[in-house]
mmCIF file of C-alpha atoms in Angstrom:
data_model
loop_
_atom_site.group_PDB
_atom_site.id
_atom_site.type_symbol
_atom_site.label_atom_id
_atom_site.label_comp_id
_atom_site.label_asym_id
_atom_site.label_seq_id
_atom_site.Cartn_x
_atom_site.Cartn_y
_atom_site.Cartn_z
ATOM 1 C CA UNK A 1 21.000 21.342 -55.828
ATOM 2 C CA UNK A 2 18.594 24.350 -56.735
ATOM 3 C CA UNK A 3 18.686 24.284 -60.442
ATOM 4 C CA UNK A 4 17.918 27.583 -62.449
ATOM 5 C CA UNK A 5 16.091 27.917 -65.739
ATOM 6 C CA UNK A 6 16.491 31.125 -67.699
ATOM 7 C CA UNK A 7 14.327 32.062 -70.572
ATOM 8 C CA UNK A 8 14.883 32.890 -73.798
ATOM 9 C CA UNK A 9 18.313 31.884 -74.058
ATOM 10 C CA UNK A 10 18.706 34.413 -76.924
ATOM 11 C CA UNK A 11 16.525 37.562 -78.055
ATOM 12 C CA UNK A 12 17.142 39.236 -81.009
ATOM 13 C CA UNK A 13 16.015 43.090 -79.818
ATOM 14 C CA UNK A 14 16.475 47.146 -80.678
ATOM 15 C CA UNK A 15 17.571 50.005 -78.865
ATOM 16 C CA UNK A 16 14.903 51.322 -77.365
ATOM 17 C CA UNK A 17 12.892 47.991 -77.014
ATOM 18 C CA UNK A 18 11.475 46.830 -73.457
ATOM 19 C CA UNK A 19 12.769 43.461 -72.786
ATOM 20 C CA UNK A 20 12.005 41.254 -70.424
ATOM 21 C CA UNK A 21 14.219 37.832 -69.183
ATOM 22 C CA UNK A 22 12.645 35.065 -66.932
ATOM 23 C CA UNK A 23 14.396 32.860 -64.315
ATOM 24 C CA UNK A 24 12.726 29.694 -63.087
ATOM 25 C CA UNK A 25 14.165 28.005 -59.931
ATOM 26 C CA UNK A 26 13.614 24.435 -59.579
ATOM 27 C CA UNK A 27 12.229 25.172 -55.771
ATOM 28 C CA UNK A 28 11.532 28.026 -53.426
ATOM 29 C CA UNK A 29 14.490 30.131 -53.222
ATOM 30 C CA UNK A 30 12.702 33.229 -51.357
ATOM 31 C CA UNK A 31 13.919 36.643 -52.853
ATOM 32 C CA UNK A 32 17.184 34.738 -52.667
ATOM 33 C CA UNK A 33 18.157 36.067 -56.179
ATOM 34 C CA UNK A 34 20.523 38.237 -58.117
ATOM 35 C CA UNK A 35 21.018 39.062 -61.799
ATOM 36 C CA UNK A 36 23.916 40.034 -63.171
ATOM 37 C CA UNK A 37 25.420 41.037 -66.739
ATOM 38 C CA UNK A 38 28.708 40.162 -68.711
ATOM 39 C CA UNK A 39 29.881 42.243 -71.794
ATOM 40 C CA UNK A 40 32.374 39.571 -73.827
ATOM 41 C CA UNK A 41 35.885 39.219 -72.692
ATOM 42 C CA UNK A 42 34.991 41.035 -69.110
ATOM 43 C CA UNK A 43 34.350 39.555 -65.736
ATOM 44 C CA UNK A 44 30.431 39.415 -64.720
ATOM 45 C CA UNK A 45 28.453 42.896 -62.822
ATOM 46 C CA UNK A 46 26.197 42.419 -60.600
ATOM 47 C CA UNK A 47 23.112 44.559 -61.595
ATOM 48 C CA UNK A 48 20.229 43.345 -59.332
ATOM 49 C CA UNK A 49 20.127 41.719 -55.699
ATOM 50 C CA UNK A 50 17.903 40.112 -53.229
ATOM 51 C CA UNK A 51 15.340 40.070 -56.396
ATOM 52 C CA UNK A 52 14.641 43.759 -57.224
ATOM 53 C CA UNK A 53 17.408 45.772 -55.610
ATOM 54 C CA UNK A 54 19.566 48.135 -57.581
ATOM 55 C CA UNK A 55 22.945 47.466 -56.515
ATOM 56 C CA UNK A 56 24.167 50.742 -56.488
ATOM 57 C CA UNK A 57 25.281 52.651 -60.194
ATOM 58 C CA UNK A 58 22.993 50.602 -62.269
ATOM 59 C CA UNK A 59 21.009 52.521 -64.353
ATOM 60 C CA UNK A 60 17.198 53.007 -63.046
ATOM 61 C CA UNK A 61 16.381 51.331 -66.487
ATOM 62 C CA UNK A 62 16.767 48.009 -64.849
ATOM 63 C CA UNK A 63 14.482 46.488 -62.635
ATOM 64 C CA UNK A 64 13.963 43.368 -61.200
ATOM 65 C CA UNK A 65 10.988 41.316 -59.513
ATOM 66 C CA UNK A 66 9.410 38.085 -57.823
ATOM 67 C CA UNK A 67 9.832 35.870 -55.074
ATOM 68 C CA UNK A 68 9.665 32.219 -54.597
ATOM 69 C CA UNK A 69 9.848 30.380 -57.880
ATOM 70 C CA UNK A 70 9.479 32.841 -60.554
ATOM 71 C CA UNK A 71 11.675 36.488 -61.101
ATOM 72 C CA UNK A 72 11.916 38.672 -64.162
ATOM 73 C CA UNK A 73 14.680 40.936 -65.441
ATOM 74 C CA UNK A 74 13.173 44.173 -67.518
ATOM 75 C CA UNK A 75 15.185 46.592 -69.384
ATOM 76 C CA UNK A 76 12.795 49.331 -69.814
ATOM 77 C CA UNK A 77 14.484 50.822 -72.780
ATOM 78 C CA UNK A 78 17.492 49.232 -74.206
ATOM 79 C CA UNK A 79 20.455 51.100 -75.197
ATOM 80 C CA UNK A 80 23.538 50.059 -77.171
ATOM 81 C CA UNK A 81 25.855 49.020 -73.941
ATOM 82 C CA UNK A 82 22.820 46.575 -72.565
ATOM 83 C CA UNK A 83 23.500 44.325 -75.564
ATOM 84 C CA UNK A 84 25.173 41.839 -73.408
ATOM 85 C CA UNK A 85 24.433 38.193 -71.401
ATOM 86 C CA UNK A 86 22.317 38.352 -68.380
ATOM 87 C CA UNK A 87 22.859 35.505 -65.864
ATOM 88 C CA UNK A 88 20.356 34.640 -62.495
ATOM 89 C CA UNK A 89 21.648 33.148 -59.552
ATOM 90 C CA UNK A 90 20.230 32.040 -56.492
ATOM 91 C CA UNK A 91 21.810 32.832 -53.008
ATOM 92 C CA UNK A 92 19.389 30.423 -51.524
ATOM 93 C CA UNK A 93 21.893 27.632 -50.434
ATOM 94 C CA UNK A 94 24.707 26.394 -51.786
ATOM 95 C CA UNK A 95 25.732 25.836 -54.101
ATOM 96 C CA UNK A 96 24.756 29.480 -55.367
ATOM 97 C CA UNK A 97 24.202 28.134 -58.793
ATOM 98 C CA UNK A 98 23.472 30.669 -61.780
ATOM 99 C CA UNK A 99 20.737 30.411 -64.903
ATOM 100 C CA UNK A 100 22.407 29.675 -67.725
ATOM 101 C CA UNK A 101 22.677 33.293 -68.966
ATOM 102 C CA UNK A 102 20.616 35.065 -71.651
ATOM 103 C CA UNK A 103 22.149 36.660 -74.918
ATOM 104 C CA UNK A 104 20.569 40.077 -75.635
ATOM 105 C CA UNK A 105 21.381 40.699 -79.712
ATOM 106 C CA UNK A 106 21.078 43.651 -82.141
ATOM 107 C CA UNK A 107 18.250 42.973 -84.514
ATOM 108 C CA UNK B 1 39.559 50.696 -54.148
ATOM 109 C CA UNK B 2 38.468 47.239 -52.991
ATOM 110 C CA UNK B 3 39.915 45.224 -55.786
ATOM 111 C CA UNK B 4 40.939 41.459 -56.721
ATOM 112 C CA UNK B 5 43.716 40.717 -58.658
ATOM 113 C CA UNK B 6 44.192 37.437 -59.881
ATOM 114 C CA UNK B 7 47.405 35.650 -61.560
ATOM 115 C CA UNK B 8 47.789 35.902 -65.015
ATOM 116 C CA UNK B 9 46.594 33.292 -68.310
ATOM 117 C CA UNK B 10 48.468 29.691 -68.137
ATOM 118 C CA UNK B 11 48.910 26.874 -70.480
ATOM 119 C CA UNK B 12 49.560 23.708 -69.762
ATOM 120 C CA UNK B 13 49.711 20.060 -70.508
ATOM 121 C CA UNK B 14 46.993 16.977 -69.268
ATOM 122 C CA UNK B 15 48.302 15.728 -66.385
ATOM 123 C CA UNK B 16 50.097 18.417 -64.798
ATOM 124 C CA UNK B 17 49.173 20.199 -61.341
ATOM 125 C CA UNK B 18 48.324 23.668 -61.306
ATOM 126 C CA UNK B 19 47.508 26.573 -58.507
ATOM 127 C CA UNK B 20 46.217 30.057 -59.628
ATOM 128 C CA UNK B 21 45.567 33.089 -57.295
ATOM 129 C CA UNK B 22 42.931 35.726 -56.269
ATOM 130 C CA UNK B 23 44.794 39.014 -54.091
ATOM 131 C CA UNK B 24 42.195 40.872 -52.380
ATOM 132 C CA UNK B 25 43.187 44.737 -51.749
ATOM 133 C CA UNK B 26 40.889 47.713 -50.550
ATOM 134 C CA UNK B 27 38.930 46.013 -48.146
ATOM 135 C CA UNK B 28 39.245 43.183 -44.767
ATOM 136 C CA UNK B 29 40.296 40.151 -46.656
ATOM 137 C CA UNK B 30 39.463 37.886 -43.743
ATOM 138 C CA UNK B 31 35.548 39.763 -43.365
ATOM 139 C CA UNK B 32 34.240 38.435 -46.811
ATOM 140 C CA UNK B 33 33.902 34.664 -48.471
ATOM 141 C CA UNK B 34 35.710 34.127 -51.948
ATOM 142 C CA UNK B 35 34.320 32.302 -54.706
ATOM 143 C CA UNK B 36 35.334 30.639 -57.765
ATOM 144 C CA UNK B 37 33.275 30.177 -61.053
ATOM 145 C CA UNK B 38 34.198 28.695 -63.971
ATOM 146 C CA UNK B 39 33.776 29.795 -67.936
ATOM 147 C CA UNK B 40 34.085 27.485 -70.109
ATOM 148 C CA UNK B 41 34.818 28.683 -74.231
ATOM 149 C CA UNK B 42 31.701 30.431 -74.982
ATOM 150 C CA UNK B 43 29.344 29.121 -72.016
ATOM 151 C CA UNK B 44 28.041 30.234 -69.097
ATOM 152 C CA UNK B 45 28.768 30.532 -65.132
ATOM 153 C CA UNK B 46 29.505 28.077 -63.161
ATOM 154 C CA UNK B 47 29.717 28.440 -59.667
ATOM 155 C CA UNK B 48 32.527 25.971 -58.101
ATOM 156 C CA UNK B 49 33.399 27.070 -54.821
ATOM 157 C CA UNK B 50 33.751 29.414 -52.118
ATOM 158 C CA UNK B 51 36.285 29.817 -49.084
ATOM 159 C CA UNK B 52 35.673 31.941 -46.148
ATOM 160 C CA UNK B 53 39.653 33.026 -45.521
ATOM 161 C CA UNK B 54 39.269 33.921 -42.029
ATOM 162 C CA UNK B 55 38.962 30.429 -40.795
ATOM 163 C CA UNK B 56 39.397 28.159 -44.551
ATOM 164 C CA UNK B 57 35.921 26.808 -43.922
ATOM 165 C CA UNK B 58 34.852 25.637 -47.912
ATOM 166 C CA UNK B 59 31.818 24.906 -49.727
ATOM 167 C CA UNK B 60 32.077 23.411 -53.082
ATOM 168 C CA UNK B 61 29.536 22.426 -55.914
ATOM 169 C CA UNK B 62 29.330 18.853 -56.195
ATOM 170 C CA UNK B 63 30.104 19.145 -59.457
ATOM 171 C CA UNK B 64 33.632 20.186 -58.275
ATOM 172 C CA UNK B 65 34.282 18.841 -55.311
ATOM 173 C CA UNK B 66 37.627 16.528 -55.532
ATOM 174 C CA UNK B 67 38.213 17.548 -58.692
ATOM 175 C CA UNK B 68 39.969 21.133 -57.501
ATOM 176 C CA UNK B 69 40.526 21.954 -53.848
ATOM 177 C CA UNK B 70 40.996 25.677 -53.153
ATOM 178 C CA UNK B 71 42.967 27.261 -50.017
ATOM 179 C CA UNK B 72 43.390 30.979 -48.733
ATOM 180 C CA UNK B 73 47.015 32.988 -47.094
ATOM 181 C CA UNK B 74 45.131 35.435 -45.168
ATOM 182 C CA UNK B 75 48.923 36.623 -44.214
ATOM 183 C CA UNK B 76 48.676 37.699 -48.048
ATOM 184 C CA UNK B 77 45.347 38.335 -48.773
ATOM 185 C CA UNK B 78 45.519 35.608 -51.447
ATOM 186 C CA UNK B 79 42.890 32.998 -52.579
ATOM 187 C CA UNK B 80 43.900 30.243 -54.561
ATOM 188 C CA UNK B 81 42.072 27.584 -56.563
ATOM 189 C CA UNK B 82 44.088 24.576 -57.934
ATOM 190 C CA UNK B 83 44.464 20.991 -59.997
ATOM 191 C CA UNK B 84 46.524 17.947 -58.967
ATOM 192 C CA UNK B 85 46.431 16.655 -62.429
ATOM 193 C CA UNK B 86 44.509 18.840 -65.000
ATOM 194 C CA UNK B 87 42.682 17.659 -68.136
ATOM 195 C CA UNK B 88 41.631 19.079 -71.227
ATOM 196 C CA UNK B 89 38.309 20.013 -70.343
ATOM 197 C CA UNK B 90 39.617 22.447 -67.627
ATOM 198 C CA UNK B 91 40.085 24.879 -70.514
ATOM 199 C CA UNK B 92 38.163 27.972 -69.059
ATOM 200 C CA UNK B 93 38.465 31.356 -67.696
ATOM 201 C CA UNK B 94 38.245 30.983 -63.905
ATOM 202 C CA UNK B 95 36.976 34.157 -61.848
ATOM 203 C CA UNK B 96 36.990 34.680 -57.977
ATOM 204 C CA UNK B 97 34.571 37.053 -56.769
ATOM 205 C CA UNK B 98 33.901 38.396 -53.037
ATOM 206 C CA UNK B 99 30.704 37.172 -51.603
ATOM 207 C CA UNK B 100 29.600 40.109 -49.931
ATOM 208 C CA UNK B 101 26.548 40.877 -48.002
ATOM 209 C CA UNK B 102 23.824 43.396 -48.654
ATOM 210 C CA UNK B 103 21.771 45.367 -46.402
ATOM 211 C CA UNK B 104 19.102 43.550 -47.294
ATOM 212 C CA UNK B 105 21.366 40.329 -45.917
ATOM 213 C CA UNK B 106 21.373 38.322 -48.748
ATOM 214 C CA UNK B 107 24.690 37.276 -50.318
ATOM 215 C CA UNK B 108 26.096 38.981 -53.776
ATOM 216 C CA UNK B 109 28.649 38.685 -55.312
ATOM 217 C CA UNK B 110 29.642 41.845 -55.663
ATOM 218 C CA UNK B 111 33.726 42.595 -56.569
ATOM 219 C CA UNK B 112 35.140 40.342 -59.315
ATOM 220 C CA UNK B 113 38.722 39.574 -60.442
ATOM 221 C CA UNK B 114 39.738 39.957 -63.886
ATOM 222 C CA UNK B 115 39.597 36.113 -64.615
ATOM 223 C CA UNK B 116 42.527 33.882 -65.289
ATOM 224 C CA UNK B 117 42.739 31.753 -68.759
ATOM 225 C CA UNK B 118 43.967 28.271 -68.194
ATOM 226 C CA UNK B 119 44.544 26.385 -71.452
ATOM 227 C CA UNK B 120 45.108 22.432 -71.468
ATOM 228 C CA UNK B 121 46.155 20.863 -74.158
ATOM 229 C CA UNK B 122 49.045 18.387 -75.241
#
């Protein structure tokens, strides 16, 4: 299996901050990767694809980028509904398995 | 609107068999793969499973393969996932989610159902 390696697995951040969340993946996965984000108690939205698409209604604040090995998440400047878990996953081959999330928190 | 609907929160006992369900509305049911992941009680996503209902063709995570075997009725436009004898640590929320394709051809998935609690305990 492709493992995935997120990093941190908590930041403590403000509104307004730049953030930034890493995902590792254990081989070449390609631009085989999507991020996604889950507010507590709510099913999982994707946010990114294919490494730095916008799937479509996402705010432009979100961006995504890499290839290969190594992809970032940035939140250019947070606001109050981003405070949420971010999870990776790669698309690569099965089984499409996902990071193992990242908790944004209020400072 | 493309949708999925899945059946609603279930507690059981160890040992007993259980079969929860995924309706797809809004869209071809039989055009996109379904996936299940798991949640277990403040953790992350796990990704168990996926079932192209057009033909059954599966692909499970080794992590869950014989330990739940999941099925599709495209007739109904209903996925299901399910236990022959369930333990404790099956306590999760359990999400389907269509696997749908972008333009840029990679898979996403991008429609989720609401997520089904399944409680085990004696």
């Amino acid at each position: 299996d492709i493992q995935m390696t997120q990093s941190p697995s908590s930041l403590s951040t403000s509104v307004g901050d730049r953030v930034t969340i890493t995902c590792r993946a254990s081989q070449s996965i390609s631009s085989y990767l999507n991020w996604y984000q889950q507010d507590p108690g709510k099913a999982p939205k994707l946010l990114i694809y294919a490494a730095s698409s916008l799937q479509s209604g996402v705010p432009s604040r979100f961006s995504g980028s890499g290839s290969g090995t190594d992809f970032t998440l940035t939140i250019s400047s947070l606001q109050p509904e981003d405070f949420a878990t971010y999870y990776c996953q790669q698309t690569y081959r099965t089984p499409y398995i996902f990071g193992q999330g990242t908790k944004l928190e209020i400072k | 609107e493309v949708q999925l609907v899945q059946s609603g929160a279930e507690v059981k006992k160890p040992g007993e068999s259980l079969k929860i369900s995924c309706q797809g509305s809004g869209y071809s049911f039989t055009t996109y793969w379904i996936g299940w992941v798991r949640q277990m009680p403040g953790k992350g996503l796990e990704w168990m499973a996926i079932i192209n209902p057009g033909d059954s063709d599966t692909r499970y995570s080794p992590s869950f393969q014989g330990q739940v075997s999941i099925s599709a009725d495209k007739s109904i436009s209903t996925a299901y996932l399910q236990w022959s004898s369930l333990k404790a640590s099956d306590t999760a929320i359990y999400y389907c989610a269509r696997l749908g394709m972008a333009v840029t051809k990679h898979y996403i998935m991008d429609v989720w159902g609401q997520g089904t609690t399944v409680t085990v305990s004696s």
